Short mmCIF file of C-alpha atoms in Angstrom, two decimals:
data_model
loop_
_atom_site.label_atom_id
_atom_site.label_comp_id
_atom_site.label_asym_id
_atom_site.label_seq_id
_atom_site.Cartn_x
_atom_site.Cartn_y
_atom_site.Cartn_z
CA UNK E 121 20.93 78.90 31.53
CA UNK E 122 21.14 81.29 34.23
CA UNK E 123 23.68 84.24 33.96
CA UNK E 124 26.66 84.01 36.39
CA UNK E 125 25.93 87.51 38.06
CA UNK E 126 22.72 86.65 39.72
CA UNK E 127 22.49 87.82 42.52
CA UNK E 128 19.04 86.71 44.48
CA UNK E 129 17.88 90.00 46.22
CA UNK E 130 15.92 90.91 49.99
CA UNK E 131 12.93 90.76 49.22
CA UNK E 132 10.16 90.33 51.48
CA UNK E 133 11.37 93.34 54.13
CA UNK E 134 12.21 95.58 51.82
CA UNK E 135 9.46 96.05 49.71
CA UNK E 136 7.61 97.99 51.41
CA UNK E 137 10.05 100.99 50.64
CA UNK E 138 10.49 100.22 47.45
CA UNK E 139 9.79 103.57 44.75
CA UNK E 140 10.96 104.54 41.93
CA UNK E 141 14.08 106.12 40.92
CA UNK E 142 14.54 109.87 40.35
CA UNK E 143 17.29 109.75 38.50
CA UNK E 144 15.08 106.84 36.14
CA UNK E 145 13.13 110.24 34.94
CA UNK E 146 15.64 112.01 32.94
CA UNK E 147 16.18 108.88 30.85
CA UNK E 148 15.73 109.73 26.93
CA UNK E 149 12.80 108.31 25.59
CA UNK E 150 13.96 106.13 22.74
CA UNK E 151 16.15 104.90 25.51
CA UNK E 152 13.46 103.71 27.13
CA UNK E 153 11.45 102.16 24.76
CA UNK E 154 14.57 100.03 23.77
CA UNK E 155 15.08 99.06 27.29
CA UNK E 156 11.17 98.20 27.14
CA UNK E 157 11.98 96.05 23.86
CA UNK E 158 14.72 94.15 25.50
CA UNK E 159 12.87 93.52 28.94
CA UNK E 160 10.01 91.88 26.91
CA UNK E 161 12.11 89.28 25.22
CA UNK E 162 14.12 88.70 28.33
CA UNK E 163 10.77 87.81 30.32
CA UNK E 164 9.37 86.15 26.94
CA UNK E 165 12.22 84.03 27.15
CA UNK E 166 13.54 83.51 30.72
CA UNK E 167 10.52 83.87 32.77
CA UNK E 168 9.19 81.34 35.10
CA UNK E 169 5.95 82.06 34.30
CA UNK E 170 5.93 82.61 30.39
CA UNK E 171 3.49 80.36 29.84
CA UNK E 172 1.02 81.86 31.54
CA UNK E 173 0.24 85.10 28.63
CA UNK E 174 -0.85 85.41 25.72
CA UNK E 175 2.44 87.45 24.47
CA UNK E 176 1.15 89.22 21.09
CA UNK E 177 -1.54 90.49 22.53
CA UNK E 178 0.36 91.62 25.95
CA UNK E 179 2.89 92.72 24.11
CA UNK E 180 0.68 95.31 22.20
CA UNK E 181 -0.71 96.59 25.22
CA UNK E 182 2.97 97.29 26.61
CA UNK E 183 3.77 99.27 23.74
CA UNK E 184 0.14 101.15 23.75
CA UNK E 185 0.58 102.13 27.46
CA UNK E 186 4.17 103.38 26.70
CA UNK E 187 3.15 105.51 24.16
CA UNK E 188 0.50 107.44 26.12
CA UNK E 189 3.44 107.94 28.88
CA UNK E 190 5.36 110.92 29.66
CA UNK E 191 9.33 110.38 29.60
CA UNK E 192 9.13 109.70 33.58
CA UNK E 193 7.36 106.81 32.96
CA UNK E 194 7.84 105.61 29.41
CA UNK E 195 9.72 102.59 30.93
CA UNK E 196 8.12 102.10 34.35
CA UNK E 197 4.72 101.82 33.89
CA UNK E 198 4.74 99.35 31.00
CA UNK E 199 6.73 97.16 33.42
CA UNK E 200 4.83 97.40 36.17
CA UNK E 201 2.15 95.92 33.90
CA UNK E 202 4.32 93.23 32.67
CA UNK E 203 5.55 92.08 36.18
CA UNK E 204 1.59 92.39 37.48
CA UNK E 205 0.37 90.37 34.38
CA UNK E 206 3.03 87.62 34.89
CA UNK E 207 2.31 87.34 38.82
CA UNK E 208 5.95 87.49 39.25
CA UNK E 209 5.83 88.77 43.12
CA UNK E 210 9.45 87.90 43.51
CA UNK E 211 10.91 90.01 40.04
CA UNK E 212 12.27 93.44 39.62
CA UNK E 213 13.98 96.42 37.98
CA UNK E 214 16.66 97.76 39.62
CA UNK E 215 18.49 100.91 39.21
CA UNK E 216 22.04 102.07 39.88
CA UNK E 217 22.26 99.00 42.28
CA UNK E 218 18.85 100.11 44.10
CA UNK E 219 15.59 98.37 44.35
CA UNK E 220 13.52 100.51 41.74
CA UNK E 221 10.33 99.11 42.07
CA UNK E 222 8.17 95.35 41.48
CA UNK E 223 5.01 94.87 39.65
CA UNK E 224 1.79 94.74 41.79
CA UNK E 225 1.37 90.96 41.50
CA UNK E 226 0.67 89.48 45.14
CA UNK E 227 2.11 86.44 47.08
CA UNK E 228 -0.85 83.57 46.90
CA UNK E 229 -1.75 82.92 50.79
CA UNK E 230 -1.31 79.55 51.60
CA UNK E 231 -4.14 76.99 53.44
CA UNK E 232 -1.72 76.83 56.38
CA UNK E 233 -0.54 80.35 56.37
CA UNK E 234 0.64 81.68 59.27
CA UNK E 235 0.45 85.32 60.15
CA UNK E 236 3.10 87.14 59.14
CA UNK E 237 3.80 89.94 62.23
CA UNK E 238 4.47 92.95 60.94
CA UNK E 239 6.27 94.90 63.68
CA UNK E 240 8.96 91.69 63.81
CA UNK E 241 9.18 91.70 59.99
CA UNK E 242 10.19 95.55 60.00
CA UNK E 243 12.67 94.86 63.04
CA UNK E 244 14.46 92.37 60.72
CA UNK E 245 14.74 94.32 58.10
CA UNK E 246 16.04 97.49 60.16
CA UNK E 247 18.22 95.32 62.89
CA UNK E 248 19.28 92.47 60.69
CA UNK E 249 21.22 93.52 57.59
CA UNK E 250 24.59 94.53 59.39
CA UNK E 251 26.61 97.18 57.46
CA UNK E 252 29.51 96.23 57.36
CA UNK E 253 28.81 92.87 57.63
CA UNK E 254 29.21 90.10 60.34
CA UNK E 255 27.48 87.21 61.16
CA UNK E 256 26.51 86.39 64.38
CA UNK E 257 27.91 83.52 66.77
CA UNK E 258 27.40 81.82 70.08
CA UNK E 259 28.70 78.71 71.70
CA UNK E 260 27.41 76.71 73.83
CA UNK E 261 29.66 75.27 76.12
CA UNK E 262 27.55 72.70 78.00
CA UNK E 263 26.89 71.04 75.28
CA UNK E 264 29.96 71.83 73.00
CA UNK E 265 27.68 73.19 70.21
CA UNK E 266 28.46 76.05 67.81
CA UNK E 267 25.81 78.45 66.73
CA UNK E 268 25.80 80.76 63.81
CA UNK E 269 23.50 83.65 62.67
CA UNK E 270 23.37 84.38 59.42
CA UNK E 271 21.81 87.71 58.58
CA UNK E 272 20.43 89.01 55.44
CA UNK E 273 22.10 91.66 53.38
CA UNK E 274 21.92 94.95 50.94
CA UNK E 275 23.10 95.01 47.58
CA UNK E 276 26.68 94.65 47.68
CA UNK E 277 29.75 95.08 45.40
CA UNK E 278 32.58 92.54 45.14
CA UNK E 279 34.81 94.01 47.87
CA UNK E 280 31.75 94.19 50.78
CA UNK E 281 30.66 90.82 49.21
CA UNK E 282 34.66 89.02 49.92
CA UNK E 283 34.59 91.09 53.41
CA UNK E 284 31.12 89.03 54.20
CA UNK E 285 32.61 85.84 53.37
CA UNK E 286 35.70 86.32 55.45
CA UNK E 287 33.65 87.81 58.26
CA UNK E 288 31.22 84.07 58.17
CA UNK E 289 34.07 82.36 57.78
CA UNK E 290 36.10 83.53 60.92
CA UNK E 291 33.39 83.24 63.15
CA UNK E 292 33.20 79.57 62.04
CA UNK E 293 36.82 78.96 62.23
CA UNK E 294 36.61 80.19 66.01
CA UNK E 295 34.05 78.45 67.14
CA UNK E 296 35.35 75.27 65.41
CA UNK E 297 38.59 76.19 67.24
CA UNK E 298 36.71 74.63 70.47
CA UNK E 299 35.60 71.38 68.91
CA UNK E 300 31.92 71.23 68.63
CA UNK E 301 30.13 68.39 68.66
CA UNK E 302 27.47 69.44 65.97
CA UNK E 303 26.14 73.16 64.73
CA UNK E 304 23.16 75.37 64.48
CA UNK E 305 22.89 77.97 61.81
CA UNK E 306 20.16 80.11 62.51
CA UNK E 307 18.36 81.73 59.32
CA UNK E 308 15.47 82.58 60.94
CA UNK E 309 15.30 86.36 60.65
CA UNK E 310 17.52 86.56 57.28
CA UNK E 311 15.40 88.51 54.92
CA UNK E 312 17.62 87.85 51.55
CA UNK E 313 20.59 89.36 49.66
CA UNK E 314 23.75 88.33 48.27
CA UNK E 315 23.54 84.34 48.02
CA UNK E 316 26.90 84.37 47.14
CA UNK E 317 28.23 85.64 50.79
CA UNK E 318 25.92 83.70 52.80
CA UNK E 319 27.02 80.37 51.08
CA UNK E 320 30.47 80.69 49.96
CA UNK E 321 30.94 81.65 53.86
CA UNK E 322 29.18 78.98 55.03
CA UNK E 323 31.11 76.59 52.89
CA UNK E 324 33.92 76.56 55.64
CA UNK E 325 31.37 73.70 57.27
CA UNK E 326 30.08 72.01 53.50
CA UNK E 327 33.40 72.48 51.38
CA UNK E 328 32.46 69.95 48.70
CA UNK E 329 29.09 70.06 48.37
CA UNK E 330 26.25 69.41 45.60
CA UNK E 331 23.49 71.21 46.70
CA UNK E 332 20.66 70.87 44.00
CA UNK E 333 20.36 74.65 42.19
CA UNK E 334 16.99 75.26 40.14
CA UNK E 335 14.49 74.25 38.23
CA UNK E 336 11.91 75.45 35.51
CA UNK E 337 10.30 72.29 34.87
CA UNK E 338 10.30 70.72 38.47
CA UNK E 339 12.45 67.87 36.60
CA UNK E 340 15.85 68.96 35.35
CA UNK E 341 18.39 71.69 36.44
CA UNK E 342 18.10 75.01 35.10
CA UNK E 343 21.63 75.64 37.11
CA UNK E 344 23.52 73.43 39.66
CA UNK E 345 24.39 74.96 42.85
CA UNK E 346 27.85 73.44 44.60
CA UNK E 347 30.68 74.18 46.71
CA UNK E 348 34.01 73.48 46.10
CA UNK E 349 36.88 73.94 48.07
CA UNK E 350 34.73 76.34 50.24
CA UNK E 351 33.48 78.63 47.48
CA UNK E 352 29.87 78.43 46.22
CA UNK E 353 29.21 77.97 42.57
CA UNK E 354 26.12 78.36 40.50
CA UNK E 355 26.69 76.66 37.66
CA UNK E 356 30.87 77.25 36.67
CA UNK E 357 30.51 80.83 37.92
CA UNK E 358 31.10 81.84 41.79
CA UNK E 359 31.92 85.53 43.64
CA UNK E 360 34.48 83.86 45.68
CA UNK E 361 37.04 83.74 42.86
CA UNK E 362 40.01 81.76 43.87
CA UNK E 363 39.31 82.68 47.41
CA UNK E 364 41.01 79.28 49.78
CA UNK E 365 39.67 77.74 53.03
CA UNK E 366 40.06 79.54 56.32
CA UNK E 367 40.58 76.45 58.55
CA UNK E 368 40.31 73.35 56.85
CA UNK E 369 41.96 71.53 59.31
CA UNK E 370 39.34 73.05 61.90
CA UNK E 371 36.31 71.60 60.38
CA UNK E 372 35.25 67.94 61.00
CA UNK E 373 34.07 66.03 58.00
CA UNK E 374 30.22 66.13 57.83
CA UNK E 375 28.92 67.75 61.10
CA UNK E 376 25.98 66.96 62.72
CA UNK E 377 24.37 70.53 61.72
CA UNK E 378 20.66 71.88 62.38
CA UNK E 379 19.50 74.70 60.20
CA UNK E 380 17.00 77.30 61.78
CA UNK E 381 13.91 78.63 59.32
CA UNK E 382 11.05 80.95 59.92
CA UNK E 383 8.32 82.34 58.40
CA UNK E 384 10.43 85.20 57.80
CA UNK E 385 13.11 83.26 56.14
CA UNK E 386 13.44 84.68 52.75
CA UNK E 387 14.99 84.59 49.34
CA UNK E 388 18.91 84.08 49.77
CA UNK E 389 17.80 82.95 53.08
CA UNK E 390 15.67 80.12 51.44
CA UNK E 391 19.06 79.13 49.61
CA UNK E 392 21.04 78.53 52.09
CA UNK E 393 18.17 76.14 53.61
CA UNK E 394 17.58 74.78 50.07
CA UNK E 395 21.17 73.80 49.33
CA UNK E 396 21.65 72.18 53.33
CA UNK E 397 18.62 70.50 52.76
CA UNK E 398 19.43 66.52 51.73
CA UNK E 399 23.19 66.87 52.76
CA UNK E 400 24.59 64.43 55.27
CA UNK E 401 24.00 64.82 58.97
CA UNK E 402 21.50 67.85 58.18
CA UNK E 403 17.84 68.72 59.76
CA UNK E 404 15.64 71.19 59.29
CA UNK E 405 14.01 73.21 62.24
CA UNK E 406 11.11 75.47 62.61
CA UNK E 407 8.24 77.02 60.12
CA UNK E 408 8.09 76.67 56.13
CA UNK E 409 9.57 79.97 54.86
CA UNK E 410 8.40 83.11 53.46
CA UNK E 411 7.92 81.30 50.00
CA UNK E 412 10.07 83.84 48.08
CA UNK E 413 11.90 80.76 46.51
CA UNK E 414 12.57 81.24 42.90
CA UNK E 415 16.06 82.78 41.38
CA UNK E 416 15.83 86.04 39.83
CA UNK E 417 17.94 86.45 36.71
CA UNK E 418 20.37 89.35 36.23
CA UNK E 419 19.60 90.96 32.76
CA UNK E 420 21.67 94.20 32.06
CA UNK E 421 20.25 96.51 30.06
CA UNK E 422 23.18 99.36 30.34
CA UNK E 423 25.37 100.65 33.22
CA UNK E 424 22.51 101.20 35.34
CA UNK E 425 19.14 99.16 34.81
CA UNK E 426 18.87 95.93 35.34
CA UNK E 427 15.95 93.44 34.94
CA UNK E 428 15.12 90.63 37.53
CA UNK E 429 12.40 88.35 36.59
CA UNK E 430 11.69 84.78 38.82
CA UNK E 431 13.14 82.12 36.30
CA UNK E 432 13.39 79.18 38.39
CA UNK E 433 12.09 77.45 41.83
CA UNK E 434 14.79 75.94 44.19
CA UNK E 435 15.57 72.71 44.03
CA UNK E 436 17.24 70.90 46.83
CA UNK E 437 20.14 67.93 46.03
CA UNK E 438 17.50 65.40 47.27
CA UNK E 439 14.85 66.23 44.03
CA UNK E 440 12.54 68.36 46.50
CA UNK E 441 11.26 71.14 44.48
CA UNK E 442 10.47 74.45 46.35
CA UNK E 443 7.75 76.26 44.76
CA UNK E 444 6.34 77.66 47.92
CA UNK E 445 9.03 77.90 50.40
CA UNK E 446 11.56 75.23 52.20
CA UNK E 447 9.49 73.14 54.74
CA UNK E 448 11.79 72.32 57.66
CA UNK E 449 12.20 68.34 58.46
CA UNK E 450 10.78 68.96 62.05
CA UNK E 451 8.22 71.96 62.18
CA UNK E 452 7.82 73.99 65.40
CA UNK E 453 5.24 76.98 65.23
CA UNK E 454 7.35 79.67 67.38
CA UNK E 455 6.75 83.68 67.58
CA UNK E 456 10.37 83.97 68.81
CA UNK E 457 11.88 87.62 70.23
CA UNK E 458 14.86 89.02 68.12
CA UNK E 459 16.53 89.88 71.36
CA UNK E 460 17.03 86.28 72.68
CA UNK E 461 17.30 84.77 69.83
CA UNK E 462 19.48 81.91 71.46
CA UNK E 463 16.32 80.37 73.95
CA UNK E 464 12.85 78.96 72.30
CA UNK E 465 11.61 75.70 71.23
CA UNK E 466 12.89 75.71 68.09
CA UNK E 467 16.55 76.29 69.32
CA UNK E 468 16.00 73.35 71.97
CA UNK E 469 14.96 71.23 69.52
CA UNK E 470 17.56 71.25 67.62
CA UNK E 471 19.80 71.50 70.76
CA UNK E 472 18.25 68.24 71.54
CA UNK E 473 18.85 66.62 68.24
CA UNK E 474 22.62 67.70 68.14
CA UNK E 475 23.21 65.61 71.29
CA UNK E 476 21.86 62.24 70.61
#
């Protein structure tokens, strides 16, 4: 069972400035080697990809390559290895509530991949995680249809996490103000980060909701995702608290509502489109995302490190198991510009769709 602080983290953009942490160097050596102990049985036991090692012998290398390490990296090396040995490209240590670094392990490339463009992958992940946050919104008043942009996030604290939720939630509850006929949430350039904001925000529009969770077997739940009374649950646990609805007398039941996916669509992002995949009155639109679809767990090791191996694919409420990304119900191939975000093929589409 999945821990109720997991938090799935940006991951695609943000990796390439990942290093470790200074601070991780003044850590005590027996320190680390229990930390070292503790992340071993925690991927022994929760990772998605377990199966895949031959443990005793693994495990004896770990310990070899932290003994010929100097304090600095007594812990971080070892890891590295683990994380590179499980090809868990999705996993990592963090530190403090910072990114500290990922194994070496590397995405498989699909038969159908399609190129990844660097320059608009870096623009995302410097122009599209709003600090402090607020989602973006549009309507369109020729055809009475809402649109909202859901960006990714950084690591967040409860307080910046509730202020995201209220800020996805008002937007909502405006446009909903003017009677839509349907919606577009646009996750196209959201990168990851707090699932919790995204969704529980979003569950203005889906208030009572099973959406599916995760899976380790491709069979049964490892956790079931839901939303009730507007908050988003994994499993019993959710970072809304007791928070109520914004406008629940806004919000038509069921909305005709087209969700917006990318290439660049990633991690929490792949959520969002996992859990509104199967619900009533939903559709897909666009490219099969980045493929960064499997929950990380939340292990804490003290007051500052905590371990985040992949321990589950998505699983959406229809049985659809995500092991390589969420493919969209209507796919459009589109190299679409940040800065007009609401014109494209993929938007008309959906546009389209909305109004029949």
């Amino acid at each position: 069972m999945n821990l109720p602080g997991i938090i799935i983290l940006l991951s695609l953009f943000a990796s390439s400035a990942l290093m470790p942490v200074l601070n991780a160097q003044q850590m005590d050596r027996q320190l680390a080697l229990t930390h070292l102990d503790s992340i071993i049985i925690f991927a022994r036991e929760h990772s998605l990809y377990t199966d895949r090692l031959d443990w005793p012998a693994l495990v004896t290398e770990l310990k070899n390559l932290a003994a010929k390490q100097d304090s600095a990296d007594v812990l971080t090396v070892p890891i590295r290895k683990l994380m590179t040995e499980l090809g868990d490209f999705h996993g990592s240590l963090m530190y403090n509530y910072q990114l500290s670094f990922r194994g070496e392990a590397i995405k498989p490339k699909r038969a159908n991949h399609i190129p990844w463009d660097q320059e608009t992958g870096q623009a995302i992940y410097r122009t599209h995680i709003p600090e402090p946050y607020q989602a973006g919104a549009h309507y369109f008043t020729k055809d009475k249809i809402a649109y909202v942009k859901i960006f990714g996030t950084g690591v967040m604290d409860s307080t910046r996490i509730m202020a995201g939720i209220d800020s996805i939630r008002r937007e909502i509850c405006a446009l909903a103000a003017k009677q839509p006929i349907g919606w577009i949430i646009d996750l196209r350039a959201n990168g990851g980060g707090n699932t919790h904001l995204m969704m529980s925000g979003l569950g203005e529009l889906i208030p009572n909701a099973e959406l599916g969770g995760d899976t380790k077997d491709g069979l049964s739940p490892y956790s079931r995702w839901s939303t009730r009374d507007g908050r988003f649950y994994m499993s019993d646990w959710s970072a809304a608290g007791t928070l109520p609805r914004t406008c629940p007398e806004l919000i038509k039941e069921n909305p005709r509502i087209a969700v917006l996916v990318s290439r660049y669509t990633s991690s929490s992002g792949e959520v969002v489109a996992s859990s509104f995949r199967g619900q009533p009155n939903v559709r897909l639109f666009g490219e099969q995302t980045a493929g960064y679809s499997t929950t990380n767990g939340w292990f804490v090791l003290d007051d500052k490190w905590v371990f985040m191996p992949a321990t589950a694919y998505y699983m959406s409420v229809d049985g659809t198991v995500h092991k390589d990304g969420i493919l969209p119900d209507e796919e459009i191939i589109e190299n679409f510009d940040l800065e007009i975000m609401l014109n494209g093929t993929t938007i008309e589409a959906a546009r389209q769709w909305i109004r029949k």
